[in-house]
Amino acid sequence: DQQVKQNSPSLSVQEGRISILNCDYTNSMFDYFLWYKKYPAEGPTFLISISSIKDKNEDGRFTVFLNKSAKHLSLHIVPSQPGDSAVYFCAASGAGNTPLVFGKGTRLSVIA
Amino acid sequence: GAVVSQHPSRVICKSGTSVKIECRSLDFQATTMFWYRQFPKQSLMLMATSNEGSKATYEQGVEKDKFLINHASLTLSTLTVTSAHPEDSSFYICSALLAGATDTQYFGPGTRLTVL
């Protein structure tokens, strides 16, 4: 049973436009959510996070939105750049030193 | 800050041999580290949780005698794949937990293991 779902395996966006990556979760005990970016043959890189007490967190071109009632979060990248092309993982965590639960990832391709 | 390194980045070994992978938190102390494995086109799969000074906690289905984890210091955890087989070929990633108001895991760059 997948607790964190990224239903779109891939996404193509034109350079300069907005990229929206979606993530759904089922476990209501999750209270901390993160997005990681991963290039091939490299470890994931932390991108941005959001606590369940917030509904939005912004860092430069990256904004994460959290809708707790819908158990849904999304990552917005604007404007998208070719260097953003990577696999993006959504991850969720409960309280304390609990390991992250990852989605399967969405491959973003930003086309110049 | 919050850099995690892994060594080696790539290793090729013969079937039946053992391989040790090191995970280091370079600029912070981590009482908790995690080991993940990624199969092609799949998500990261948690293998075990490594706590400094105590035994690792393994996820269901992960053989603890095959994947030996040692977390002897606050900055180093090691994963030893014993008697490696071709099916152990995979991408192994560690992460270290930076404790604080919002615990965040920082990942190492990964180790590509190929068993011939």
Short mmCIF file of C-alpha atoms in Angstrom, two decimals:
data_model
loop_
_atom_site.label_atom_id
_atom_site.label_comp_id
_atom_site.label_asym_id
_atom_site.label_seq_id
_atom_site.Cartn_x
_atom_site.Cartn_y
_atom_site.Cartn_z
CA ASP A 1 0.00 0.00 0.00
CA GLN A 2 1.61 3.21 -1.16
CA GLN A 3 1.35 5.91 1.43
CA VAL A 4 2.85 8.58 -0.79
CA LYS A 5 1.77 8.71 -4.41
CA GLN A 6 3.07 10.66 -7.33
CA ASN A 7 0.65 9.70 -10.04
CA SER A 8 2.44 11.39 -12.92
CA PRO A 9 5.61 9.51 -13.82
CA SER A 10 6.70 12.26 -16.17
CA LEU A 11 6.04 15.87 -17.06
CA SER A 12 7.29 18.08 -19.88
CA VAL A 13 7.26 21.84 -19.60
CA GLN A 14 8.61 24.61 -21.77
CA GLU A 15 11.38 26.77 -20.44
CA GLY A 16 10.02 29.83 -18.68
CA ARG A 17 6.65 28.26 -17.92
CA ILE A 18 5.44 26.93 -14.60
CA SER A 19 6.05 23.31 -13.60
CA ILE A 20 3.56 21.79 -11.18
CA LEU A 21 4.39 18.47 -9.59
CA ASN A 22 1.73 16.77 -7.53
CA CYS A 23 1.82 14.39 -4.61
CA ASP A 24 -0.91 12.68 -2.59
CA TYR A 25 -0.60 10.89 0.72
CA THR A 26 -2.85 8.61 2.72
CA ASN A 27 -1.38 8.60 6.21
CA SER A 28 -2.93 11.35 8.32
CA MET A 29 -0.05 11.01 10.81
CA PHE A 30 2.37 12.59 8.38
CA ASP A 31 3.21 16.09 9.52
CA TYR A 32 6.27 17.04 7.54
CA PHE A 33 6.69 16.95 3.80
CA LEU A 34 9.71 17.37 1.62
CA TRP A 35 10.64 17.52 -2.02
CA TYR A 36 13.88 16.11 -3.30
CA LYS A 37 15.46 16.46 -6.69
CA LYS A 38 17.52 13.65 -8.12
CA TYR A 39 19.83 13.52 -11.11
CA PRO A 40 20.79 10.14 -12.59
CA ALA A 41 23.42 8.24 -10.62
CA GLU A 42 23.36 10.79 -7.82
CA GLY A 43 21.74 10.91 -4.40
CA PRO A 44 18.62 12.99 -3.89
CA THR A 45 19.13 16.66 -3.06
CA PHE A 46 16.86 18.35 -0.58
CA LEU A 47 14.84 21.06 -2.27
CA ILE A 48 12.13 22.43 -0.01
CA SER A 49 9.95 21.30 2.86
CA ILE A 50 6.73 22.21 4.57
CA SER A 51 5.34 21.50 7.99
CA SER A 52 1.71 20.55 8.42
CA ILE A 53 1.07 23.78 10.34
CA LYS A 54 1.60 25.71 7.13
CA ASP A 55 -0.12 25.61 3.78
CA LYS A 56 2.58 27.29 1.74
CA ASN A 57 6.34 27.63 1.76
CA GLU A 58 8.33 29.56 -0.76
CA ASP A 59 12.03 29.54 -1.59
CA GLY A 60 13.07 31.42 -4.68
CA ARG A 61 11.56 29.78 -7.73
CA PHE A 62 10.18 26.90 -5.68
CA THR A 63 6.90 26.95 -3.80
CA VAL A 64 5.28 24.04 -2.04
CA PHE A 65 1.57 24.06 -1.28
CA LEU A 66 -0.07 21.76 1.24
CA ASN A 67 -3.78 20.95 1.34
CA LYS A 68 -4.24 18.86 4.47
CA SER A 69 -7.93 18.19 4.00
CA ALA A 70 -7.24 16.74 0.57
CA LYS A 71 -3.96 15.12 1.69
CA HIS A 72 -2.34 16.71 -1.29
CA LEU A 73 0.77 18.75 -1.87
CA SER A 74 2.29 20.27 -4.92
CA LEU A 75 5.59 21.77 -5.93
CA HIS A 76 5.54 24.77 -8.23
CA ILE A 77 8.65 25.81 -10.13
CA VAL A 78 8.49 29.12 -11.89
CA PRO A 79 10.04 29.99 -14.18
CA SER A 80 11.18 26.52 -15.19
CA GLN A 81 14.74 26.18 -16.45
CA PRO A 82 16.45 23.39 -18.40
CA GLY A 83 18.63 22.69 -15.36
CA ASP A 84 15.49 21.77 -13.45
CA SER A 85 15.17 18.64 -15.56
CA ALA A 86 15.46 15.79 -13.05
CA VAL A 87 13.36 13.32 -11.10
CA TYR A 88 11.46 14.91 -8.25
CA PHE A 89 10.55 12.86 -5.21
CA CYS A 90 7.88 13.80 -2.75
CA ALA A 91 8.51 12.48 0.76
CA ALA A 92 6.57 12.50 3.99
CA SER A 93 7.41 11.91 7.60
CA GLY A 94 5.66 11.53 10.93
CA ALA A 95 6.85 12.97 14.21
CA GLY A 96 10.29 12.17 15.63
CA ASN A 97 13.10 10.26 13.97
CA THR A 98 10.91 8.41 11.57
CA PRO A 99 12.31 7.67 8.14
CA LEU A 100 10.88 9.32 5.13
CA VAL A 101 8.31 7.63 2.95
CA PHE A 102 8.95 8.42 -0.66
CA GLY A 103 6.75 8.59 -3.70
CA LYS A 104 7.94 6.95 -6.91
CA GLY A 105 9.04 10.23 -8.39
CA THR A 106 8.10 12.38 -11.36
CA ARG A 107 10.54 12.98 -14.15
CA LEU A 108 10.46 16.62 -15.17
CA SER A 109 11.80 17.63 -18.55
CA VAL A 110 12.15 21.32 -19.21
CA ILE A 111 12.40 21.98 -22.91
CA ALA A 112 14.35 24.96 -24.14
CA GLY B 1 26.30 23.03 5.38
CA ALA B 2 24.72 19.62 5.99
CA VAL B 3 26.89 17.63 3.63
CA VAL B 4 26.83 13.86 3.52
CA SER B 5 29.46 11.89 1.65
CA GLN B 6 29.56 8.29 0.52
CA HIS B 7 32.52 6.19 -0.42
CA PRO B 8 33.04 4.61 -2.84
CA SER B 9 30.80 6.20 -5.45
CA ARG B 10 31.09 3.18 -7.69
CA VAL B 11 32.24 -0.36 -7.05
CA ILE B 12 32.42 -3.49 -9.13
CA CYS B 13 33.04 -6.77 -7.36
CA LYS B 14 32.95 -10.48 -7.99
CA SER B 15 30.13 -12.64 -6.78
CA GLY B 16 30.79 -13.99 -3.29
CA THR B 17 32.93 -11.10 -2.11
CA SER B 18 31.97 -8.48 0.47
CA VAL B 19 31.75 -4.76 -0.13
CA LYS B 20 31.78 -2.00 2.45
CA ILE B 21 30.13 1.36 1.80
CA GLU B 22 30.82 4.32 4.06
CA CYS B 23 28.44 7.17 4.82
CA ARG B 24 29.77 10.27 6.56
CA SER B 25 28.10 13.43 7.76
CA LEU B 26 30.83 15.98 7.13
CA ASP B 27 29.72 19.02 9.08
CA PHE B 28 27.18 17.80 11.57
CA GLN B 29 26.64 14.94 13.95
CA ALA B 30 23.97 12.43 13.17
CA THR B 31 22.72 9.98 15.74
CA THR B 32 20.46 8.52 13.10
CA MET B 33 21.34 7.53 9.58
CA PHE B 34 19.30 5.65 7.04
CA TRP B 35 20.25 3.28 4.26
CA TYR B 36 18.19 3.12 1.08
CA ARG B 37 18.34 1.10 -2.06
CA GLN B 38 17.00 2.16 -5.40
CA PHE B 39 16.07 -0.21 -8.16
CA PRO B 40 15.72 1.12 -11.70
CA LYS B 41 12.54 3.13 -12.24
CA GLN B 42 11.48 2.63 -8.66
CA SER B 43 11.38 4.73 -5.57
CA LEU B 44 13.95 4.68 -2.86
CA MET B 45 13.40 1.69 -0.60
CA LEU B 46 14.38 2.00 3.03
CA MET B 47 16.59 -0.87 4.08
CA ALA B 48 17.46 0.00 7.65
CA THR B 49 17.72 2.68 10.27
CA SER B 50 21.13 3.06 11.83
CA ASN B 51 21.44 4.52 15.31
CA GLU B 52 24.81 5.45 16.77
CA GLY B 53 25.89 3.04 19.46
CA SER B 54 23.08 0.56 19.00
CA LYS B 55 21.93 -2.12 16.61
CA ALA B 56 20.37 -1.13 13.34
CA THR B 57 16.68 -1.61 12.75
CA TYR B 58 16.00 -3.48 9.53
CA GLU B 59 12.92 -3.22 7.38
CA GLN B 60 10.89 -6.29 6.67
CA GLY B 61 12.44 -8.44 4.02
CA VAL B 62 15.96 -7.06 4.44
CA GLU B 63 18.44 -9.69 5.63
CA LYS B 64 20.44 -8.28 8.52
CA ASP B 65 23.16 -10.92 8.17
CA LYS B 66 23.65 -9.98 4.55
CA PHE B 67 23.54 -6.23 4.92
CA LEU B 68 25.66 -5.46 7.98
CA ILE B 69 25.30 -1.96 9.34
CA ASN B 70 27.63 -0.35 11.83
CA HIS B 71 27.18 3.16 13.22
CA ALA B 72 30.23 3.48 15.42
CA SER B 73 30.42 7.24 15.60
CA LEU B 74 28.18 10.26 15.23
CA THR B 75 29.54 10.96 11.77
CA LEU B 76 30.02 7.53 10.24
CA SER B 77 27.78 4.63 9.32
CA THR B 78 28.90 1.70 7.19
CA LEU B 79 26.94 -0.79 5.15
CA THR B 80 28.66 -4.07 4.30
CA VAL B 81 27.10 -6.22 1.63
CA THR B 82 28.35 -9.70 2.48
CA SER B 83 28.72 -12.50 -0.05
CA ALA B 84 27.41 -10.26 -2.77
CA HIS B 85 25.39 -11.69 -5.63
CA PRO B 86 24.42 -10.15 -8.98
CA GLU B 87 20.91 -9.44 -7.65
CA ASP B 88 22.50 -7.15 -5.05
CA SER B 89 23.59 -4.86 -7.86
CA SER B 90 21.84 -1.60 -7.19
CA PHE B 91 22.22 2.02 -6.20
CA TYR B 92 22.70 2.39 -2.45
CA ILE B 93 22.02 5.74 -0.83
CA CYS B 94 22.50 6.80 2.76
CA SER B 95 21.06 9.76 4.55
CA ALA B 96 21.83 11.46 7.84
CA LEU B 97 19.27 13.08 10.04
CA LEU B 98 20.00 16.64 11.06
CA ALA B 99 18.11 16.91 14.29
CA GLY B 100 16.35 20.15 15.08
CA ALA B 101 13.00 21.88 15.00
CA THR B 102 12.32 20.34 11.65
CA ASP B 103 14.30 17.15 11.25
CA THR B 104 15.62 17.02 7.76
CA GLN B 105 17.43 14.17 6.12
CA TYR B 106 20.42 14.93 3.99
CA PHE B 107 21.39 12.37 1.46
CA GLY B 108 24.71 11.10 0.30
CA PRO B 109 25.52 10.99 -3.40
CA GLY B 110 24.94 7.26 -3.58
CA THR B 111 27.04 4.20 -4.40
CA ARG B 112 26.54 2.20 -7.55
CA LEU B 113 27.28 -1.46 -6.80
CA THR B 114 27.73 -3.90 -9.63
CA VAL B 115 28.25 -7.55 -8.78
CA LEU B 116 29.60 -9.67 -11.61
#
